[in-house]
């Protein structure tokens, strides 16, 4: 019996998991040593399939960019693996040290409500979902197929952005369209950022000294892409993003909620096709469209400091929309144990956090404004006062770690 335990410990210590997040022309990667859940290498392949492609590579000892001709995702992964096993800067003695690969997949649709080990049937099912997210789907499939081609003997696991929201009840995920069209075309709210919302839910439950199934939370993932999730008893019961990530909050370049008639109105006025209007709403609107400055809030904030009224309006609009959803989800949940900020803006923009929760003392929310302004970067912090009935936290998200954890769990079960 003792001998068996020693073998199990040895196997766990040697488990290294590569996490892949494939975009249309990019491939982000992180290599985890699951003994201590440490990142031992990370980077990004950029301009895949384009001229001037390169990859970044960072470890404790190395930090460099390398120009590499990467015609596709297979070539990109080969370049990454070559660096990971490099005699001088590598962190692996051989590729056999990689126990598994975890892939972030944007859309799991109505088929995948949890993470899965990849096989031919899974890939076939994933292909059927491509209509829901054509750009993301093709990139995800290219990354998965490329990785399996280069590493055919290693288990691959898919972790879906949408799966955390599979627990939403019908009353929350349904749109008020003809029910037959929902059945035939699967038109409904799916939600996204699920890996972030699930990770933050688990971490916040620990802060509250409770199990995830015992907490009610409002999780605010605010960044260039933003979403808010109502978590009841540890499960998502509503979220702001919908059939696609365009619904919900105003974001970096996305408009968020608007009257659907805007699509046909703009198409007629600007002589655009429906697809062109959707591109406009996805890539030319939001904070960028209102401010006229940038989708990057750091640049918008710099303009606000100079007195730029449109930049100020963009921030005011964002705060107002976030407040509306927080209020709606408070009523939907009934009891709220904590409100949690995460994501690039949620973690780092002090005036955004204060603006969202300012003046809500009558609802049991009282933040320490001085502490909120002086939070160190990258730490877990409580920013509510002792008087606050609803606790408020800043919890940095780690979607890649959640993917690595899921991958490890499924591989050990196999």
Coordinates of C-alpha atoms in Angstrom, one line a residue:
X1 CA 0.0 0.0 0.0
X2 CA 2.8 2.4 0.9
X3 CA 4.6 1.6 -2.3
X4 CA 1.4 2.5 -4.4
X5 CA 1.2 5.9 -2.6
X6 CA 4.8 6.7 -3.4
X7 CA 4.2 6.0 -7.1
X8 CA 1.1 8.2 -7.1
X9 CA 3.0 11.1 -5.6
X10 CA 5.8 10.6 -8.1
X11 CA 3.4 10.8 -11.0
X12 CA 1.8 13.9 -9.7
X13 CA 5.1 15.6 -9.2
X14 CA 6.1 14.9 -12.8
X15 CA 2.8 16.1 -14.3
X16 CA 3.3 19.1 -16.6
X17 CA 0.4 20.4 -18.6
X18 CA 0.5 22.7 -21.6
X19 CA -2.4 25.1 -22.0
X20 CA -3.2 26.4 -25.4
X21 CA -5.5 29.3 -26.4
X22 CA -5.7 29.5 -30.2
X23 CA -6.9 32.6 -32.1
X24 CA -7.3 33.1 -35.8
X25 CA -3.7 34.2 -36.2
X26 CA -2.3 33.7 -32.7
X27 CA -1.6 30.9 -30.2
X28 CA -1.1 31.7 -26.5
X29 CA 0.5 29.1 -24.4
X30 CA 1.5 28.4 -20.8
X31 CA 3.3 25.3 -19.4
X32 CA 2.3 24.4 -15.9
X33 CA 4.1 22.2 -13.4
X34 CA 1.1 21.0 -11.4
X35 CA 3.2 20.3 -8.4
X36 CA 2.5 23.7 -6.8
X37 CA 0.6 24.9 -9.9
X38 CA 3.5 26.9 -11.2
X39 CA 3.9 28.5 -14.6
X40 CA 7.3 27.4 -15.9
X41 CA 7.0 28.9 -19.4
X42 CA 4.6 31.1 -21.3
X43 CA 4.3 33.2 -24.4
X44 CA 2.4 33.9 -27.6
X45 CA 2.8 33.1 -31.3
X46 CA 1.6 36.0 -33.4
X47 CA 0.9 36.7 -37.1
X48 CA 0.4 33.0 -37.8
X49 CA -0.1 32.5 -41.5
X50 CA 1.1 36.1 -42.2
X51 CA 4.4 37.7 -43.0
X52 CA 6.6 38.7 -40.0
X53 CA 5.3 36.0 -37.7
X54 CA 7.1 35.7 -34.4
X55 CA 6.7 34.2 -30.9
X56 CA 7.5 35.4 -27.4
X57 CA 8.9 33.0 -24.8
X58 CA 9.3 33.7 -21.1
X59 CA 10.7 31.6 -18.2
X60 CA 12.5 32.3 -15.0
X61 CA 15.8 32.6 -17.0
X62 CA 14.7 33.6 -20.4
X63 CA 12.6 36.4 -21.9
X64 CA 12.8 36.8 -25.7
X65 CA 11.1 37.2 -29.0
X66 CA 12.0 35.0 -31.9
X67 CA 11.1 35.5 -35.6
X68 CA 9.7 32.2 -36.9
X69 CA 8.0 31.4 -40.2
X70 CA 4.7 29.9 -38.9
X71 CA 2.4 29.1 -41.9
X72 CA -0.2 27.5 -39.7
X73 CA -1.0 26.5 -36.1
X74 CA 0.9 23.2 -36.5
X75 CA 4.0 25.1 -37.4
X76 CA 3.4 27.4 -34.4
X77 CA 3.2 24.6 -31.9
X78 CA 6.3 23.0 -33.3
X79 CA 8.1 26.3 -32.8
X80 CA 6.9 26.4 -29.2
X81 CA 7.9 22.9 -28.4
X82 CA 11.3 23.5 -29.9
X83 CA 11.9 26.4 -27.5
X84 CA 10.5 24.4 -24.5
X85 CA 13.1 21.7 -25.2
X86 CA 16.0 24.0 -26.2
X87 CA 19.3 23.0 -24.7
X88 CA 20.0 26.5 -23.5
X89 CA 16.7 28.1 -22.7
X90 CA 14.3 25.2 -22.5
X91 CA 12.5 23.9 -19.4
X92 CA 11.9 20.4 -20.6
X93 CA 14.5 17.6 -21.2
X94 CA 12.1 16.0 -23.7
X95 CA 8.5 16.3 -24.9
X96 CA 7.7 13.2 -22.9
X97 CA 7.5 15.3 -19.8
X98 CA 4.3 16.9 -21.0
X99 CA 1.5 14.8 -19.6
X100 CA -1.4 16.5 -21.3
X101 CA -2.6 19.5 -23.3
X102 CA -5.6 21.7 -22.3
X103 CA -7.3 23.8 -24.9
X104 CA -9.5 26.9 -24.3
X105 CA -12.6 26.6 -26.6
X106 CA -15.0 29.6 -26.9
X107 CA -18.2 27.9 -27.8
X108 CA -19.5 24.6 -26.4
X109 CA -23.1 25.3 -27.5
X110 CA -25.9 23.0 -26.5
X111 CA -23.6 20.0 -26.7
X112 CA -20.8 20.5 -24.1
X113 CA -21.8 21.4 -20.6
X114 CA -18.4 20.4 -19.1
X115 CA -14.8 19.8 -20.1
X116 CA -14.0 16.8 -22.2
X117 CA -11.1 14.6 -23.4
X118 CA -10.7 15.0 -27.1
X119 CA -11.6 12.1 -29.5
X120 CA -12.9 12.0 -33.1
X121 CA -16.5 12.3 -32.0
X122 CA -15.8 15.3 -29.9
X123 CA -14.1 17.0 -32.9
X124 CA -17.1 16.1 -35.1
X125 CA -19.5 17.6 -32.5
X126 CA -17.3 20.7 -32.2
X127 CA -17.5 21.2 -36.0
X128 CA -21.3 21.3 -35.8
X129 CA -21.1 24.3 -33.6
X130 CA -19.1 26.4 -36.0
X131 CA -22.1 28.4 -37.2
X132 CA -22.5 29.9 -33.7
X133 CA -19.0 31.3 -33.6
X134 CA -17.4 31.0 -37.1
X135 CA -14.2 33.0 -36.4
X136 CA -13.5 31.4 -33.0
X137 CA -14.5 27.9 -34.0
X138 CA -12.1 27.7 -37.0
X139 CA -9.2 29.0 -34.8
X140 CA -10.0 26.6 -32.0
X141 CA -10.2 23.6 -34.4
X142 CA -7.0 24.6 -36.1
X143 CA -5.2 24.8 -32.7
X144 CA -6.6 21.5 -31.5
X145 CA -5.9 19.6 -34.8
X146 CA -2.4 21.1 -35.0
X147 CA -1.6 20.1 -31.4
X148 CA -2.9 16.5 -31.9
X149 CA -0.9 16.2 -35.1
X150 CA 2.3 17.2 -33.3
X151 CA 1.6 15.4 -30.0
X152 CA -0.6 12.4 -31.0
X153 CA 0.2 10.3 -28.0
X154 CA -0.7 12.9 -25.4
X155 CA -4.3 13.3 -24.1
X156 CA -5.9 16.6 -25.1
X157 CA -8.7 18.2 -23.1
X158 CA -11.2 20.9 -24.2
X159 CA -12.4 23.5 -21.6
X160 CA -15.3 25.6 -22.8
X161 CA -16.0 29.3 -22.1
X162 CA -19.7 28.5 -22.2
X163 CA -19.9 25.4 -19.9
X164 CA -20.1 27.2 -16.6
X165 CA -23.3 28.9 -17.9
X166 CA -24.9 25.6 -18.8
X167 CA -26.7 25.7 -15.4
X168 CA -28.8 28.8 -16.4
X169 CA -32.5 28.0 -16.2
X170 CA -34.7 28.4 -19.3
X171 CA -36.2 31.6 -18.1
X172 CA -32.8 33.2 -18.1
X173 CA -31.2 31.7 -21.3
X174 CA -34.3 31.8 -23.6
X175 CA -35.0 34.7 -26.0
X176 CA -38.6 35.7 -26.7
X177 CA -38.6 34.5 -30.3
X178 CA -40.6 31.7 -31.8
X179 CA -40.0 28.6 -29.8
X180 CA -39.7 26.5 -33.0
X181 CA -36.7 28.6 -34.0
X182 CA -35.0 28.0 -30.7
X183 CA -35.5 24.3 -31.2
X184 CA -34.3 24.2 -34.8
X185 CA -31.5 26.8 -34.7
X186 CA -30.5 26.7 -31.0
X187 CA -30.9 30.5 -30.7
X188 CA -30.4 31.2 -27.0
X189 CA -28.1 32.9 -24.5
X190 CA -24.9 30.8 -24.0
X191 CA -22.7 33.3 -22.1
X192 CA -18.9 33.5 -22.2
X193 CA -15.9 34.1 -19.9
X194 CA -17.1 31.0 -18.1
X195 CA -13.5 29.8 -17.2
X196 CA -12.9 33.2 -15.5
X197 CA -16.3 33.3 -13.7
X198 CA -15.8 29.7 -12.4
X199 CA -12.3 30.3 -11.2
X200 CA -13.3 33.5 -9.4
X201 CA -16.3 31.8 -7.9
X202 CA -14.1 29.1 -6.4
X203 CA -11.5 31.5 -5.0
X204 CA -14.2 33.8 -3.5
X205 CA -15.9 30.9 -1.8
X206 CA -12.6 30.1 -0.1
X207 CA -12.3 33.8 1.0
X208 CA -15.8 33.5 2.6
X209 CA -14.9 30.2 4.3
X210 CA -17.6 28.4 2.4
X211 CA -18.1 25.7 -0.2
X212 CA -18.9 27.1 -3.7
X213 CA -22.4 25.5 -3.5
X214 CA -23.1 27.7 -0.5
X215 CA -22.4 31.1 -2.0
X216 CA -24.3 33.7 -4.0
X217 CA -22.1 36.1 -5.9
X218 CA -22.1 38.8 -8.6
X219 CA -18.9 38.3 -10.5
X220 CA -17.8 41.3 -12.7
X221 CA -15.2 40.3 -15.3
X222 CA -14.4 43.7 -16.7
X223 CA -11.8 44.2 -19.4
X224 CA -11.6 44.8 -23.2
X225 CA -14.3 42.2 -23.3
X226 CA -16.7 42.3 -20.2
X227 CA -19.4 40.2 -18.7
X228 CA -21.2 39.9 -15.4
X229 CA -22.5 36.7 -13.9
X230 CA -25.1 36.0 -11.2
X231 CA -23.9 33.0 -9.2
X232 CA -26.5 31.2 -7.0
X233 CA -25.3 28.3 -4.9
X234 CA -22.1 28.2 -6.8
X235 CA -23.7 28.0 -10.3
X236 CA -24.3 30.5 -13.0
X237 CA -28.0 31.4 -13.2
X238 CA -27.7 34.4 -15.5
X239 CA -24.9 36.3 -17.4
X240 CA -24.7 39.3 -19.6
X241 CA -23.3 37.9 -22.8
X242 CA -25.7 36.0 -25.0
X243 CA -25.7 34.0 -28.3
X244 CA -22.4 35.8 -28.9
X245 CA -20.1 38.0 -26.9
X246 CA -21.7 41.1 -28.4
X247 CA -24.7 41.1 -26.0
X248 CA -24.5 42.7 -22.6
X249 CA -22.1 45.4 -21.4
X250 CA -20.5 48.1 -23.5
X251 CA -16.9 46.9 -24.1
X252 CA -13.6 47.9 -25.7
X253 CA -15.0 47.8 -29.3
X254 CA -18.4 46.0 -28.8
X255 CA -21.6 48.0 -28.4
X256 CA -23.3 45.7 -26.0
X257 CA -27.1 45.8 -25.6
X258 CA -29.0 47.9 -28.1
X259 CA -32.4 47.8 -30.0
X260 CA -32.1 45.2 -32.8
X261 CA -33.7 47.7 -35.1
X262 CA -30.3 49.6 -35.0
X263 CA -28.9 46.9 -37.3
X264 CA -31.4 47.5 -40.1
X265 CA -31.5 51.3 -39.5
X266 CA -27.7 51.6 -39.9
X267 CA -27.7 49.2 -42.8
X268 CA -30.1 51.5 -44.7
X269 CA -28.5 54.8 -43.7
X270 CA -24.9 53.7 -44.2
X271 CA -25.6 51.3 -47.2
X272 CA -24.1 48.4 -45.3
X273 CA -24.9 44.7 -45.4
X274 CA -26.0 42.9 -42.2
X275 CA -22.5 41.4 -41.8
X276 CA -20.9 44.8 -42.2
X277 CA -23.2 46.2 -39.4
X278 CA -22.3 43.4 -37.1
X279 CA -18.6 44.0 -37.8
X280 CA -19.3 47.7 -37.0
X281 CA -21.0 46.8 -33.7
X282 CA -18.2 44.3 -32.8
X283 CA -15.1 46.2 -33.8
X284 CA -15.9 49.9 -34.2
X285 CA -18.2 50.6 -31.3
X286 CA -18.1 50.5 -27.5
X287 CA -15.5 52.5 -25.7
X288 CA -13.6 53.1 -28.9
X289 CA -16.7 54.3 -30.8
X290 CA -17.8 56.7 -28.1
X291 CA -14.5 58.1 -27.0
X292 CA -13.0 58.3 -30.5
X293 CA -9.7 57.6 -28.8
X294 CA -9.1 53.9 -28.3
X295 CA -10.5 50.7 -27.0
X296 CA -7.7 50.7 -24.4
X297 CA -8.9 52.3 -21.2
X298 CA -5.4 53.4 -20.3
X299 CA -5.4 55.7 -23.3
X300 CA -9.0 56.8 -22.6
X301 CA -8.1 57.6 -19.0
X302 CA -5.2 59.7 -20.2
X303 CA -7.6 61.7 -22.4
X304 CA -10.0 62.1 -19.5
X305 CA -7.2 63.7 -17.5
X306 CA -6.8 66.2 -20.3
X307 CA -10.5 67.1 -20.1
X308 CA -11.7 65.1 -23.2
X309 CA -15.5 65.0 -22.8
X310 CA -16.1 62.1 -25.1
X311 CA -13.6 60.0 -23.2
X312 CA -15.3 60.9 -20.0
X313 CA -18.7 60.0 -21.5
X314 CA -17.3 56.5 -22.5
X315 CA -16.3 55.8 -18.9
X316 CA -19.6 57.2 -17.5
X317 CA -21.6 55.0 -19.9
X318 CA -19.6 51.9 -18.9
X319 CA -20.1 52.5 -15.2
X320 CA -23.8 53.2 -15.6
X321 CA -24.4 50.0 -17.5
X322 CA -22.4 47.9 -15.0
X323 CA -24.5 49.4 -12.1
X324 CA -27.7 48.5 -13.9
X325 CA -26.7 44.9 -14.2
X326 CA -25.4 44.7 -10.6
X327 CA -28.8 46.0 -9.4
X328 CA -30.7 43.6 -11.6
X329 CA -28.7 40.6 -10.4
X330 CA -29.1 41.6 -6.8
X331 CA -32.8 41.3 -7.2
X332 CA -32.6 38.1 -9.2
X333 CA -30.5 36.4 -6.5
X334 CA -32.3 37.8 -3.5
X335 CA -29.3 37.2 -1.3
X336 CA -25.8 38.3 -2.3
X337 CA -22.8 37.2 -0.2
X338 CA -20.2 39.1 -2.2
X339 CA -19.6 41.3 -5.3
X340 CA -16.3 40.4 -7.0
X341 CA -14.2 42.4 -9.5
X342 CA -11.9 40.7 -11.9
X343 CA -10.4 41.1 -15.4
X344 CA -8.0 43.8 -16.6
X345 CA -10.3 46.8 -15.7
X346 CA -12.0 45.2 -12.7
X347 CA -8.7 44.4 -11.1
X348 CA -6.8 47.6 -12.0
X349 CA -9.1 50.6 -12.5
X350 CA -9.9 52.1 -9.1
X351 CA -12.4 54.8 -10.2
X352 CA -14.4 52.2 -12.2
X353 CA -14.8 50.0 -9.0
X354 CA -15.8 53.0 -6.9
X355 CA -18.1 54.4 -9.6
X356 CA -20.0 51.1 -9.8
X357 CA -20.6 50.8 -6.1
X358 CA -20.7 54.4 -4.9
X359 CA -23.8 55.4 -3.0
X360 CA -25.2 51.9 -2.5
X361 CA -25.0 52.0 1.4
X362 CA -28.8 51.5 1.6
X363 CA -28.4 48.2 -0.2
X364 CA -25.8 47.0 2.3
X365 CA -22.7 47.8 0.2
X366 CA -20.1 50.0 1.7
X367 CA -16.6 50.1 0.3
X368 CA -13.4 51.4 1.8
X369 CA -12.7 54.2 -0.7
X370 CA -9.2 54.9 0.6
X371 CA -8.2 51.2 0.4
X372 CA -9.8 50.8 -3.0
X373 CA -7.4 53.6 -4.3
X374 CA -4.3 52.0 -3.0
X375 CA -4.6 48.3 -3.8
X376 CA -1.3 46.6 -4.9
X377 CA -1.4 44.9 -8.3
X378 CA -2.1 41.3 -8.6
X379 CA -3.3 40.6 -5.1
X380 CA -6.6 39.3 -3.6
X381 CA -8.1 42.1 -1.6
X382 CA -11.3 42.8 0.3
X383 CA -12.4 46.4 -0.4
X384 CA -15.6 46.5 1.6
X385 CA -15.7 47.8 5.2
X386 CA -16.8 45.9 8.3
X387 CA -20.2 47.7 8.1
X388 CA -20.9 46.3 4.7
X389 CA -23.5 43.5 4.7
X390 CA -22.3 42.5 1.2
X391 CA -18.6 41.8 1.0
X392 CA -16.7 43.3 -2.0
X393 CA -13.5 41.6 -3.3
X394 CA -10.9 42.2 -6.0
X395 CA -9.8 38.7 -7.1
X396 CA -7.3 38.4 -10.1
X397 CA -8.6 35.7 -12.5
X398 CA -6.5 32.9 -13.8
X399 CA -8.3 31.1 -16.7
X400 CA -5.2 29.2 -17.8
X401 CA -4.8 27.7 -14.3
X402 CA -8.5 26.6 -14.3
X403 CA -7.9 24.9 -17.7
X404 CA -4.8 23.1 -16.3
X405 CA -6.8 21.9 -13.3
X406 CA -9.6 20.6 -15.4
X407 CA -7.1 18.9 -17.7
X408 CA -5.3 17.3 -14.8
X409 CA -8.5 16.0 -13.3
X410 CA -9.8 14.4 -16.5
X411 CA -6.5 12.9 -17.4
X412 CA -6.1 11.3 -13.9
X413 CA -9.7 9.9 -14.2
X414 CA -9.0 8.4 -17.6

